[in-house]
Every structure is written in C-alpha cells, then in structure tokens.
XYZ file of C-alpha atoms in Angstrom:
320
model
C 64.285 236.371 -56.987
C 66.915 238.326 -59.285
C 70.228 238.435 -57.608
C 73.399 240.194 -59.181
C 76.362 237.279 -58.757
C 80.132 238.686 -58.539
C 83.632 236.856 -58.297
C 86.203 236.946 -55.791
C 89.449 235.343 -56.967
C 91.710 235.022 -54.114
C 95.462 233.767 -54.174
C 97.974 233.485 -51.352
C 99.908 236.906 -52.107
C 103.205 238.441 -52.266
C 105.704 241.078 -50.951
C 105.076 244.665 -52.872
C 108.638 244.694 -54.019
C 111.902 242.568 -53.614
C 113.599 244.088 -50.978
C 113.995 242.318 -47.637
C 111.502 244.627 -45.634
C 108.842 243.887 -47.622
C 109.538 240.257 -47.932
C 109.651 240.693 -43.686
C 106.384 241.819 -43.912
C 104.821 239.425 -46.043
C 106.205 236.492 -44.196
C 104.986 237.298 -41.123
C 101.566 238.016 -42.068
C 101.922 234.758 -44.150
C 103.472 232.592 -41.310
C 101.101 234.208 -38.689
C 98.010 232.071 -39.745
C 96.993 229.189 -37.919
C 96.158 227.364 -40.846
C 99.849 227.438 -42.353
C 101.445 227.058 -38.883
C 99.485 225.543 -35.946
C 102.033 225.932 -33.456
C 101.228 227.934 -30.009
C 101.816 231.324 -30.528
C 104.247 231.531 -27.197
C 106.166 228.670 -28.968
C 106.148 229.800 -32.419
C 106.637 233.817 -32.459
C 109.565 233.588 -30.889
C 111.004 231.709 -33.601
C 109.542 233.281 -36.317
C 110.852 236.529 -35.206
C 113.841 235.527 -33.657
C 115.134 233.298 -36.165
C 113.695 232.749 -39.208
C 112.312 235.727 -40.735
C 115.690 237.617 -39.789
C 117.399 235.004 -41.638
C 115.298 234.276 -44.854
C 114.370 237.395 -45.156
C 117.638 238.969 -47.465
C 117.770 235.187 -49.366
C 114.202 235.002 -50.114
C 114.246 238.851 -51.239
C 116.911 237.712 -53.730
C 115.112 235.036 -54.632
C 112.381 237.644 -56.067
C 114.625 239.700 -57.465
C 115.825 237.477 -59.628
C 112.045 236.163 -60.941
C 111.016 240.098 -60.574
C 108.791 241.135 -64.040
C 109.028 244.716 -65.003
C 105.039 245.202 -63.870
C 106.143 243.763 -60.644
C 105.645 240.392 -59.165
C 105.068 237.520 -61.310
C 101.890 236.142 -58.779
C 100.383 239.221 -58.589
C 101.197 240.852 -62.543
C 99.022 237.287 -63.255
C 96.637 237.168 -60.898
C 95.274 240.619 -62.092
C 95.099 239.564 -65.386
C 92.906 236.975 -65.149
C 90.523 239.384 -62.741
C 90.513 241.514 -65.584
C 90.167 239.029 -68.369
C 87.452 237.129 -66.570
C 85.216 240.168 -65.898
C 85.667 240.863 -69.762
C 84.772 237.072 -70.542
C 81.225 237.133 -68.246
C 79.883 240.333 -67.790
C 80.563 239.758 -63.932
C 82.075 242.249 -60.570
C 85.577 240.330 -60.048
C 87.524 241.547 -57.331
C 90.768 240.671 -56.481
C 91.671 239.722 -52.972
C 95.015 237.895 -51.168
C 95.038 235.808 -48.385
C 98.457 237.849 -47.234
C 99.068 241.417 -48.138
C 97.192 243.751 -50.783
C 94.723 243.921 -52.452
C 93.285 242.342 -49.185
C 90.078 239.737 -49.193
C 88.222 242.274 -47.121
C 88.509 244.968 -49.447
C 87.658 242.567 -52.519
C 84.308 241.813 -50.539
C 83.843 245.603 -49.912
C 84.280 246.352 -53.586
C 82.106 243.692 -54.574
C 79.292 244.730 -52.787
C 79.585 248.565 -53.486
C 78.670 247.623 -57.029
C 75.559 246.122 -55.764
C 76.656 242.519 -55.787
C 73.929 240.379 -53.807
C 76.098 236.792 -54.402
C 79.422 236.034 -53.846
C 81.504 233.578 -55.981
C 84.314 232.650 -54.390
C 87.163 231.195 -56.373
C 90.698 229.839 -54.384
C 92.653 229.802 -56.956
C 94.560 226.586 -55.849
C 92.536 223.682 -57.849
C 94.040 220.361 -55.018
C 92.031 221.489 -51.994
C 94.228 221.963 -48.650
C 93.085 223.032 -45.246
C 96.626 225.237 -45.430
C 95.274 227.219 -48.419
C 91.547 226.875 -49.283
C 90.244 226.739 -45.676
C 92.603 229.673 -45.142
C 90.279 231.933 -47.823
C 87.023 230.954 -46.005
C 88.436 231.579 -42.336
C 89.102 235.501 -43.761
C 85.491 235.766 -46.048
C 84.256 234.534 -42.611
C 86.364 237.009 -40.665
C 85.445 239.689 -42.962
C 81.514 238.937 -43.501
C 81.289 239.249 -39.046
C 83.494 242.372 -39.119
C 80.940 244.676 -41.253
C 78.943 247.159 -39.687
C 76.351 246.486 -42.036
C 73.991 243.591 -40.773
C 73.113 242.653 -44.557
C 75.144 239.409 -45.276
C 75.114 238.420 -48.800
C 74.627 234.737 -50.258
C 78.244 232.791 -50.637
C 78.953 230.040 -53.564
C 82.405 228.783 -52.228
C 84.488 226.904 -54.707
C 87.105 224.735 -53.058
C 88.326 222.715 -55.322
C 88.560 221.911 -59.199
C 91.529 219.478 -59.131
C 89.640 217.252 -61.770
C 87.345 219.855 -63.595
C 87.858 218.806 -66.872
C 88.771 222.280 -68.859
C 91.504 222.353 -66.058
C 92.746 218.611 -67.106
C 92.458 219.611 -70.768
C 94.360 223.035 -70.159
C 97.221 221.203 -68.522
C 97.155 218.701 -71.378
C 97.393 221.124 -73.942
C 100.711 223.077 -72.001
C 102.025 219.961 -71.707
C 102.110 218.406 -75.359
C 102.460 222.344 -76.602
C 106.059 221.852 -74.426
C 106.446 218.853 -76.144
C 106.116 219.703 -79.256
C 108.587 222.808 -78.680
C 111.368 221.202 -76.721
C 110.815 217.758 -77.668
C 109.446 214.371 -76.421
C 111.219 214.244 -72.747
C 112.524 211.032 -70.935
C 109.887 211.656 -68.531
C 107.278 214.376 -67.319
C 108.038 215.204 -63.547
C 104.423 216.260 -62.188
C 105.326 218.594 -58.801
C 103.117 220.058 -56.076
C 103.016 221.896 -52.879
C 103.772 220.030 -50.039
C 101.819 220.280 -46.779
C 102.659 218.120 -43.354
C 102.224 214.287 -43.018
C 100.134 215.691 -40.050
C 97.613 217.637 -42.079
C 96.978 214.458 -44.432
C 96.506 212.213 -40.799
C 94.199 215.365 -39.489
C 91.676 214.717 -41.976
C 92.759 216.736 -45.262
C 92.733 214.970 -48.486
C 95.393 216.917 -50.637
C 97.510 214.012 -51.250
C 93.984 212.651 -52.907
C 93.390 215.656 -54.758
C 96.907 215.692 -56.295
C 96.864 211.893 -57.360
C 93.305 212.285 -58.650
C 94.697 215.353 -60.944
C 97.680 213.470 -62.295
C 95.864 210.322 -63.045
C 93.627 212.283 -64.820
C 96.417 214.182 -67.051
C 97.915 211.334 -67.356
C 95.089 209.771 -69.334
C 94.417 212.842 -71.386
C 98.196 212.859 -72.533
C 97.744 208.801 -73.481
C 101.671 208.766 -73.929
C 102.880 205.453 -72.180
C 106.174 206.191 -73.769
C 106.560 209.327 -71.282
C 107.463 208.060 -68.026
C 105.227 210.446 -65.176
C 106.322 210.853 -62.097
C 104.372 212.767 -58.863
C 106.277 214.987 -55.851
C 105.694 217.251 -53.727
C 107.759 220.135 -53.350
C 108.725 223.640 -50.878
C 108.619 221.769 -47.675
C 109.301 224.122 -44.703
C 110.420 223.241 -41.212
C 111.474 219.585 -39.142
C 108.203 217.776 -39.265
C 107.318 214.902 -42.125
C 106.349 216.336 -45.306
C 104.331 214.669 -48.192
C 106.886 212.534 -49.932
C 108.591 211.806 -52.414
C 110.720 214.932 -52.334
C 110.800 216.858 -55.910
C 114.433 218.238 -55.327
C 115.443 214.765 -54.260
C 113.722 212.536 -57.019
C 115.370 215.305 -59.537
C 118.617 214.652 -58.735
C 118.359 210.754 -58.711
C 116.501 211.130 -62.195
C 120.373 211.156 -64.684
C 121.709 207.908 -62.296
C 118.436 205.894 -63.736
C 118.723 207.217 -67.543
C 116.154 210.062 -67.397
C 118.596 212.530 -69.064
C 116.142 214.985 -70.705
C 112.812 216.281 -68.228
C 110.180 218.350 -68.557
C 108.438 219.904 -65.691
C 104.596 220.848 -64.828
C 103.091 222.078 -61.448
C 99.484 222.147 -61.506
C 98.663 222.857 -58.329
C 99.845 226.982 -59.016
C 97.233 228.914 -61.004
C 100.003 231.447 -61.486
C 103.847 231.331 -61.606
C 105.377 232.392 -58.525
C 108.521 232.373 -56.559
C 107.523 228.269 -55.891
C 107.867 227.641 -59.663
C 109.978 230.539 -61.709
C 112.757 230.484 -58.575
C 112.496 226.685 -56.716
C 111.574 224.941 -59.426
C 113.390 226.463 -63.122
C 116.054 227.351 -61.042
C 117.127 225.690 -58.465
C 115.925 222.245 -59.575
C 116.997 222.675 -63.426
C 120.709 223.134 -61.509
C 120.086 220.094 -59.092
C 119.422 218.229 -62.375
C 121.746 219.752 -64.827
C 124.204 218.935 -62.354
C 123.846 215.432 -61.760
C 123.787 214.836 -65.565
C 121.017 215.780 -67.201
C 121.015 216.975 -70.888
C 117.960 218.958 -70.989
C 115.307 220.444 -68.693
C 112.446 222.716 -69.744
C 109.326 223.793 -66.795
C 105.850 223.941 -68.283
C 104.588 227.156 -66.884
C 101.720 227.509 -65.134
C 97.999 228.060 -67.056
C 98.419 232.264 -66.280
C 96.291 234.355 -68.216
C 96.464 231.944 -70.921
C 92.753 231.692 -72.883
C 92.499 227.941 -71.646
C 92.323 229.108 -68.008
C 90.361 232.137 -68.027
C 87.522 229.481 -69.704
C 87.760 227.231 -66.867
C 87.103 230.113 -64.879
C 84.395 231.245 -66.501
C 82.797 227.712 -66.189
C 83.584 227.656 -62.573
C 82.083 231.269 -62.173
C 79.128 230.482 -64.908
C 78.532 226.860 -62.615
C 78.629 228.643 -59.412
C 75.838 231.349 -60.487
C-alpha cells in the first residue's frame, strides 16, 4: 500500500512578543498542563494566578526582551527554519506545531492532512525523553486525532527520543571542538540540561538516564581527557527536589577549584531559547564571571545549522 508520510516538528512554544501580557498568556497555557504541573487544579490555580504569573510575568517579559531577534523570538525564528529547511532536504509535508501557543499542534495535524498526508511523523524536538515534554506532544496529537469530525485517523510514527542517535552525538561534537577551536581549549566543558522533579525520575521517567547516556556518549566522541566534563541540570521551578547538581550552583563553585576559563553546551534544546540565550549566557556567565572566572563562552544550540537538519532528515527518512 502507497502511503504519503509528512512531519510534524513540535517544540514547547513561546509568547508572540515580549511584553508582559503575552508572556501572561503563554505561562498559563504552559503551566496549565498536567504533565508540567500535577498539582490539583483547586490547589494550584490559585497560585498560579494569584501569585506567580502576576509576579513573573514583567521579569520574565524582560527577560525576552533582552534575547528578542529582529524576526521575533529566538525558539520560534529557529524552529521555523528547520520546518522549512527539512521539507527542502526530503521532499516531505512538515508542519509546525507548539505544545503552548501558535502555530498550535492541532492545526499542524490539520495542515498535514489537507495536503493529503496518510502518515504522520512525529518529531519532539527535545532528544532526552521526559514525561514533562515528550509525553506532553502525544497527550495533544491524541487530544487532537479524537477531536476531528472526520472519522479517518491516519497512521502515527512517534519519535520520542534521539538522545544517543549518533548524527546528534556527532553534531554536538562538532559545536563543541568548533568552540574550541574559536575561543580556545577551556578548563572544563560544563554539559547543562533541563531539570524536571526528583518525583518524576521516582514515578517511572528515565530523563536523568537519557541525559547521562548523551554525555557519556559526547564525551567519547570529543576523546579530550584533558577537558574536565561536568553534567547539571538547570531552570528548576518551585519547592520540591529537583535533579541535582544545580548548574547555577556548580558554576559559581567552578573559580574556588581552578576552573577559571568554561565553555558551555546544552543539548537537551534543539533551539536557543530564553533557557539558554537569557539563564544560561547571561545570568550564569555573571554568576561565574563574578566569582572569578577569566573566560566563559556558551556553545549554542544545533539551530538550523546543516548538522541538525541531517539528523532530522534521518529521523524523518527512519521513521517513513
């Protein structure tokens, strides 16, 4: 049976411009989903509207601003590239869709299958699975797929992970020794991810795995035991026990123990964002510039580079 395969890249989302109102938005639809935040909602709402969206909303807005690219947010001015450079690069539909905000998942499926698309790739663009993140994208192609008033349901190739595909190892390997050959060998290579709850991990989700297994793996592509590497885990939100150890926290203990000069990587975002161009270039280059280091440079993320848009074309070409 012929069947015409399309891709769906999904990513978490952003607010449509940096102005507290439409961060408000996008936080609540964002902090709304059971996956992120399993709280009751007769416990939770009241917080998140009485408290903390009123009072991250102007910071966090400023915090956008200040990563802001003239085509508009740095997640989303990526994140359309690659759609577009990956339907030049196979032949195949790609649709866009975000977990939070627009262009929704729901309209990426619609769009999909008005061009007569009979099989569905689906492609999280987070590479460490998390039930947070990945099982987030299913829950709304689910959602979605029951919605339709058409009873025709086509077939699904769900991708959930690629944290140890190995054109995503060697396109981390080559940003990383491209950094060092432009900024220098560092003191040490700080390797940072997304954090998710202690919980989660105890729960039954294996991100803390999926991490480890990705930084073992660069670590043995780069084959530089000079470089000290280091793994953390980063953006925590809220009281409960995060995944340790704590990126701001081992970055500004790293000039006390003689690791003056650091370069940084985060492989678990497919696209710069507020987590990496803000929290961690920002912020943490301060936190470490501060405490006495001499030099810090952050490895952006794989983007539109060439390098990525082949690993998704082997994920998309794999999936067919």
């Amino acid at each position: 049976m012929t069947t015409k395969p399309g891709v769906l890249l999904v990513n978490l989302g952003t607010p449509t411009e940096p102005t507290p109102q439409a961060v408000k938005k996008f936080l609540s639809k964002f902090l709304h989903d059971y996956r992120v935040v399993d709280l009751p909602r007769i416990i939770w709402c009241p917080i998140l509207h009485g408290a903390i969206i009123p009072l991250r909303a102007k910071r966090v807005a400023k915090a956008y601003a200040s990563i802001w690219m003239d085509e508009g947010s740095p997640l989303m001015v990526y994140s359309v590239r690659q759609a577009r450079m990956l339907a030049q690069e196979t032949g195949l539909p790609v649709a866009l869709g975000m977990s939070y905000g627009e262009p929704s998942i729901g309209g990426a499926i619609d769009e999909l299958l008005a061009k007569g698309v009979d099989r569905i790739i689906v492609i999280p663009l987070y590479p460490q699975f998390s039930s947070s993140t990945v099982s987030s994208v299913w829950d709304s192609v689910s959602r979605h797929l029951q919605t339709m008033k058409n009873r025709y349901t086509p077939a699904i190739s769900f991708i959930n992970d690629y944290a140890d595909h190995p054109a995503y190892i060697e396109g981390l390997r080559a940003s990383v020794e491209a950094s060092f050959a432009a900024n220098g060998v560092p003191d040490a290579l700080l390797v940072s991810y997304h954090g998710i709850p202690v919980r989660f991990e105890k729960e039954g989700d294996n991100y803390r795995e999926r991490c480890e297994l990705t930084t073992k793996l660069l670590i043995e592509a780069l084959n530089m035991p000079s470089v000290k590497i280091m793994m953390t885990f980063q953006s925590r939100f809220g009281r409960e026990p995060w995944l340790t150890p704590f990126t701001d926290e081992t970055i500004q203990g790293l000039p006390a123990q003689g690791i003056k000069r650091l370069q940084v990587i985060s492989p678990g975002f497919a696209a710069d964002c507020l987590e990496t161009l803000e929290e961690l270039d920002e912020q943490n280059r301060e936190f470490f510039m501060h405490a006495g280091g001499t030099s810090f440079h952050y490895i952006t993320a794989l983007n539109d580079t060439p390098a990525h848009i082949e690993l998704l074309r082997q994920l998309a070409e794999g999936a067919k």
